[in-house]
């Protein structure tokens, strides 16, 4: 069964709090598992969330501030200890190669050769990965930061009613899908267009530590699920500007511009408590009318199904 969901492992910026671990997010997508920004404590949070090192196929680090990467050593060593056999690709800003090497080899352990580095540079990087494409784009932060996006290619869904009406059944369906058209015993020709409808691909984006910038808007364009930092409320917009972060209001603007379907706010400053969550939603509501989730540790957020699929 295909699973497409975000498993939230941690939601705090800068320092962990009693209720929020440092960052950590596993996007499970069919057989792929994109582990974004494993902060300190991610290995144990994975245990609490019921996900294992075997679920990870990518480690994607946005930047090398500690709240986004100090969990890399624990995750890497757990991948080795648990003898994960599949390749685990690791994307991170190429300018932080020194930090990556330190984190990758932080202490003595029986190493693994399944982790393969994919340093990111430039304006746009794409990697095919199983059923999806992973894209990286630069963000704007005091240190080089990249956001990521996962896209499923558009396809077509078969319409059982149309197939039945034309007498296309059994192995004929596979042949129609392979060849695009089919000649029936009575000589008539049936095409894929007759018996299927366009199915837009699903997509999700991950935008951490950034000011408002073109990369953030491009990553969020048209996605079903946007996970985005909203470190501050607007009352602290001077701090947000100074440290290169977003306010909730700005995160809402990015989601509104992109037509995002489900928005997940996270990376909260330690000055806020869970009692402040409605204030984040209120700020987002000034511009964005879609679904808003204020992330908490160990929450699971499904990638919303496309309405075309729900209708089929
Ligand atoms: Zn951060
Ligand atoms: Zn940062």
Coordinates of C-alpha atoms and ligand atoms in Angstrom, one line a residue:
X1 CA 0.0 0.0 0.0
X2 CA 1.4 3.4 -0.9
X3 CA 2.0 5.7 2.1
X4 CA 2.5 9.4 1.5
X5 CA 2.9 11.3 4.8
X6 CA 5.0 13.6 6.8
X7 CA 6.3 12.2 10.1
X8 CA 7.2 15.1 12.3
X9 CA 10.2 14.3 14.5
X10 CA 11.0 17.8 15.9
X11 CA 9.7 21.3 15.5
X12 CA 11.9 23.7 17.5
X13 CA 14.3 26.2 16.1
X14 CA 17.7 27.1 17.7
X15 CA 17.3 25.2 20.9
X16 CA 15.0 22.3 21.9
X17 CA 12.3 22.9 24.5
X18 CA 10.5 20.6 27.0
X19 CA 7.8 20.0 24.3
X20 CA 9.7 20.4 21.1
X21 CA 12.8 18.5 19.9
X22 CA 15.2 20.1 17.4
X23 CA 14.1 19.7 13.8
X24 CA 13.6 16.4 12.0
X25 CA 11.0 15.4 9.4
X26 CA 10.6 12.1 7.5
X27 CA 8.6 12.4 4.3
X28 CA 7.4 8.9 3.5
X29 CA 6.5 8.5 -0.2
X30 CA 5.6 5.0 -1.4
X31 CA 9.0 3.2 -0.9
X32 CA 11.1 6.4 -0.5
X33 CA 11.9 8.1 2.8
X34 CA 13.3 11.6 2.7
X35 CA 14.7 12.5 6.1
X36 CA 14.9 16.3 6.2
X37 CA 17.2 18.2 8.6
X38 CA 17.9 15.6 11.3
X39 CA 18.6 17.8 14.4
X40 CA 19.9 16.6 17.7
X41 CA 17.8 13.7 19.1
X42 CA 16.4 12.6 15.8
X43 CA 17.4 9.0 16.3
X44 CA 15.4 8.7 19.5
X45 CA 12.5 10.7 18.0
X46 CA 12.4 8.1 15.1
X47 CA 11.9 5.4 17.7
X48 CA 9.0 7.3 19.4
X49 CA 7.5 7.9 15.9
X50 CA 7.7 4.2 14.9
X51 CA 10.0 4.7 11.9
X52 CA 13.4 3.0 11.5
X53 CA 16.7 3.6 9.8
X54 CA 15.5 1.2 7.1
X55 CA 12.8 3.7 6.1
X56 CA 15.4 6.3 5.1
X57 CA 16.5 6.5 1.5
X58 CA 17.6 10.2 1.4
X59 CA 19.1 12.5 4.0
X60 CA 18.4 16.1 2.9
X61 CA 20.1 18.9 4.9
X62 CA 19.0 22.4 4.1
X63 CA 22.0 24.1 5.9
X64 CA 24.6 23.5 8.5
X65 CA 23.2 25.4 11.5
X66 CA 23.1 22.9 14.4
X67 CA 19.4 22.6 14.8
X68 CA 19.2 21.1 11.2
X69 CA 22.2 18.7 11.2
X70 CA 23.4 17.7 14.7
X71 CA 21.4 14.5 14.4
X72 CA 23.3 13.4 11.3
X73 CA 26.0 11.4 13.3
X74 CA 23.4 9.4 15.2
X75 CA 21.3 8.7 12.1
X76 CA 24.4 7.7 10.0
X77 CA 25.7 5.4 12.7
X78 CA 22.2 3.8 13.2
X79 CA 22.0 3.1 9.4
X80 CA 25.4 1.4 9.7
X81 CA 24.5 -0.5 12.9
X82 CA 21.2 -1.7 11.5
X83 CA 22.9 -2.9 8.3
X84 CA 20.6 -0.9 6.0
X85 CA 21.4 -2.5 2.6
X86 CA 19.9 0.0 0.2
X87 CA 21.6 3.2 -1.0
X88 CA 20.9 6.3 1.2
X89 CA 21.7 9.4 -0.8
X90 CA 22.7 12.5 1.2
X91 CA 22.0 16.0 -0.2
X92 CA 23.5 19.1 1.5
X93 CA 24.9 22.5 0.4
X94 CA 28.3 21.8 -1.3
X95 CA 29.7 24.9 0.5
X96 CA 29.3 23.0 3.8
X97 CA 31.4 20.0 2.7
X98 CA 33.7 20.4 5.7
X99 CA 30.7 20.2 8.1
X100 CA 29.2 17.2 6.3
X101 CA 32.5 15.3 6.6
X102 CA 32.7 16.0 10.3
X103 CA 29.1 14.9 10.9
X104 CA 29.4 11.9 8.7
X105 CA 32.5 10.7 10.6
X106 CA 31.9 12.2 14.0
X107 CA 33.0 9.2 16.2
X108 CA 34.4 5.7 16.0
X109 CA 31.9 3.2 14.5
X110 CA 31.8 0.3 12.1
X111 CA 31.1 2.3 9.0
X112 CA 28.8 1.6 6.1
X113 CA 29.2 2.2 2.4
X114 CA 25.5 2.7 1.5
X115 CA 25.5 6.5 2.2
X116 CA 26.4 8.4 -1.0
X117 CA 26.9 12.2 -1.0
X118 CA 25.0 14.5 -3.3
X119 CA 26.4 17.9 -2.6
X120 CA 24.1 20.7 -4.0
X121 CA 25.2 23.9 -5.7
X122 CA 23.8 26.3 -8.3
X123 CA 20.2 27.4 -8.9
X124 CA 18.4 24.2 -9.7
X125 CA 19.3 20.5 -9.1
X126 CA 17.1 17.5 -9.9
X127 CA 17.5 13.9 -9.1
X128 CA 15.1 11.1 -10.2
X129 CA 14.4 8.9 -7.1
X130 CA 12.1 5.9 -7.5
X131 CA 8.6 7.2 -8.3
X132 CA 9.4 10.9 -7.9
X133 CA 11.9 13.6 -8.7
X134 CA 13.7 15.5 -5.9
X135 CA 14.5 19.1 -6.6
X136 CA 16.8 21.5 -4.7
X137 CA 16.7 25.3 -4.9
X138 CA 18.7 28.0 -3.0
X139 CA 17.1 29.9 -0.2
X140 CA 18.3 33.1 1.5
X141 CA 19.8 32.7 5.0
X142 CA 23.1 33.9 6.7
X143 CA 24.7 30.6 5.7
X144 CA 24.0 28.9 2.4
X145 CA 20.6 27.1 2.6
X146 CA 18.7 24.9 0.1
X147 CA 15.0 24.0 0.1
X148 CA 13.7 20.7 -1.4
X149 CA 10.7 19.6 -3.3
X150 CA 9.4 16.1 -4.2
X151 CA 7.3 15.7 -7.4
X152 CA 5.4 12.8 -8.8
X153 CA 5.1 12.9 -12.6
X154 CA 1.7 13.5 -14.1
X155 CA 0.0 10.4 -15.4
X156 CA -3.4 9.0 -16.4
X157 CA -5.9 7.1 -14.4
X158 CA -8.0 4.4 -16.1
X159 CA -11.8 4.8 -16.2
X160 CA -13.3 1.4 -15.4
X161 CA -16.7 2.5 -16.8
X162 CA -15.3 3.5 -20.2
X163 CA -13.2 0.3 -20.4
X164 CA -16.3 -1.9 -19.7
X165 CA -18.5 0.1 -22.1
X166 CA -16.0 -0.6 -24.9
X167 CA -15.5 -4.2 -23.9
X168 CA -11.8 -3.7 -22.9
X169 CA -11.0 -6.2 -20.2
X170 CA -8.2 -8.5 -18.8
X171 CA -4.9 -8.4 -20.7
X172 CA -6.3 -6.0 -23.2
X173 CA -6.1 -3.2 -20.5
X174 CA -2.4 -3.7 -20.1
X175 CA -1.9 -3.7 -23.9
X176 CA -3.9 -0.5 -24.2
X177 CA -1.7 1.1 -21.6
X178 CA 1.5 -0.1 -23.2
X179 CA 0.7 0.8 -26.8
X180 CA -1.7 3.7 -26.3
X181 CA -4.4 2.2 -28.6
X182 CA -6.0 -1.1 -29.3
X183 CA -7.9 -2.7 -32.2
X184 CA -11.0 -4.6 -31.0
X185 CA -12.3 -7.9 -32.6
X186 CA -14.9 -5.8 -34.4
X187 CA -12.2 -3.7 -36.0
X188 CA -12.9 -0.5 -34.0
X189 CA -10.0 1.3 -32.4
X190 CA -9.9 2.3 -28.7
X191 CA -7.3 4.9 -27.4
X192 CA -5.9 5.7 -24.0
X193 CA -7.7 9.0 -24.2
X194 CA -11.0 7.2 -24.6
X195 CA -10.6 5.2 -21.4
X196 CA -8.5 7.4 -19.1
X197 CA -8.3 10.9 -17.6
X198 CA -5.3 13.0 -16.7
X199 CA -4.0 12.5 -13.2
X200 CA -1.9 15.3 -11.9
X201 CA 1.2 14.3 -9.9
X202 CA 1.3 14.9 -6.2
X203 CA 4.0 17.1 -4.7
X204 CA 5.5 18.3 -1.5
X205 CA 8.0 21.0 -0.6
X206 CA 10.3 21.6 2.4
X207 CA 11.3 25.2 3.0
X208 CA 13.5 25.8 6.0
X209 CA 15.5 28.8 7.3
X210 CA 15.1 31.6 4.8
X211 CA 14.0 35.1 4.3
X212 CA 11.3 35.7 1.7
X213 CA 13.1 34.9 -1.6
X214 CA 12.4 33.6 -5.1
X215 CA 13.5 30.1 -4.2
X216 CA 10.9 29.7 -1.5
X217 CA 8.1 30.8 -3.8
X218 CA 9.3 28.5 -6.6
X219 CA 9.6 25.5 -4.3
X220 CA 6.0 26.1 -3.0
X221 CA 4.4 26.6 -6.4
X222 CA 1.4 24.3 -6.8
X223 CA 2.4 21.8 -4.1
X224 CA -0.1 19.6 -2.2
X225 CA 1.9 19.8 1.1
X226 CA 4.2 22.7 2.1
X227 CA 6.4 22.3 5.3
X228 CA 7.8 25.7 6.1
X229 CA 9.6 27.5 8.8
X230 CA 7.7 30.2 10.7
X231 CA 10.1 31.0 13.4
X232 CA 8.4 34.2 14.5
X233 CA 5.2 36.1 14.7
X234 CA 5.0 39.5 13.0
X235 CA 5.7 41.3 16.2
X236 CA 9.3 40.0 15.9
X237 CA 9.7 40.8 12.2
X238 CA 12.8 42.8 12.9
X239 CA 14.4 39.7 14.5
X240 CA 13.2 37.6 11.5
X241 CA 14.9 40.0 9.1
X242 CA 18.1 40.1 11.2
X243 CA 18.5 36.4 11.4
X244 CA 17.1 35.5 8.0
X245 CA 13.8 33.8 9.0
X246 CA 10.2 33.9 8.1
X247 CA 7.2 35.2 10.2
X248 CA 4.0 33.2 10.0
X249 CA 2.5 36.0 8.0
X250 CA 5.3 35.6 5.4
X251 CA 4.9 31.8 5.3
X252 CA 1.2 32.4 4.6
X253 CA 2.1 34.7 1.7
X254 CA 4.3 32.0 0.2
X255 CA 1.6 29.4 0.6
X256 CA -1.1 31.7 -0.9
X257 CA 1.0 32.6 -3.9
X258 CA 1.8 29.0 -4.6
X259 CA -1.8 27.7 -4.2
X260 CA -0.7 25.3 -1.6
X261 CA -3.3 22.8 -0.4
X262 CA -2.0 21.9 3.1
X263 CA 0.4 24.1 5.0
X264 CA 2.5 22.8 7.9
X265 CA 4.1 25.5 10.0
X266 CA 7.2 24.5 12.1
X267 CA 10.6 25.6 13.4
X268 CA 9.2 27.7 16.2
X269 CA 11.2 30.0 18.3
X270 CA 11.5 28.8 21.9
X271 CA 9.9 32.1 23.1
X272 CA 6.5 30.6 22.0
X273 CA 4.5 27.9 23.7
X274 CA 1.8 25.6 22.3
X275 CA -0.7 28.2 23.6
X276 CA 0.6 30.6 21.0
X277 CA -0.2 28.2 18.1
X278 CA -3.6 29.9 17.3
X279 CA -1.7 33.2 16.8
X280 CA 0.4 31.6 14.1
X281 CA -2.8 30.4 12.3
X282 CA -4.4 33.9 12.7
X283 CA -1.4 35.5 10.9
X284 CA -1.4 33.0 8.1
X285 CA -5.2 33.5 7.6
X286 CA -4.5 37.1 6.6
X287 CA -3.5 35.8 3.2
X288 CA -4.0 32.1 3.0
X289 CA -7.3 30.3 3.1
X290 CA -6.1 26.6 2.7
X291 CA -5.6 24.1 5.4
X292 CA -3.1 25.0 8.1
X293 CA -1.3 22.6 10.6
X294 CA 0.9 23.9 13.4
X295 CA 3.3 21.0 13.7
X296 CA 4.0 19.2 17.0
X297 CA 6.5 16.5 17.6
X298 CA 5.5 13.0 16.5
X299 CA 2.5 14.3 14.5
X300 CA 1.7 12.5 11.2
X301 CA 0.4 14.7 8.3
X302 CA -0.8 12.9 5.2
X303 CA -0.1 14.4 1.7
X304 CA -3.6 15.4 0.7
X305 CA -5.0 13.3 -2.1
X306 CA -5.7 15.0 -5.4
X307 CA -9.4 15.6 -6.0
X308 CA -9.2 13.9 -9.4
X309 CA -8.2 10.7 -7.6
X310 CA -10.8 11.1 -4.9
X311 CA -13.4 11.5 -7.7
X312 CA -12.1 8.3 -9.4
Ligands
LIG1 ZN1 17.0 26.7 12.2
LIG2 ZN1 19.5 28.4 10.3

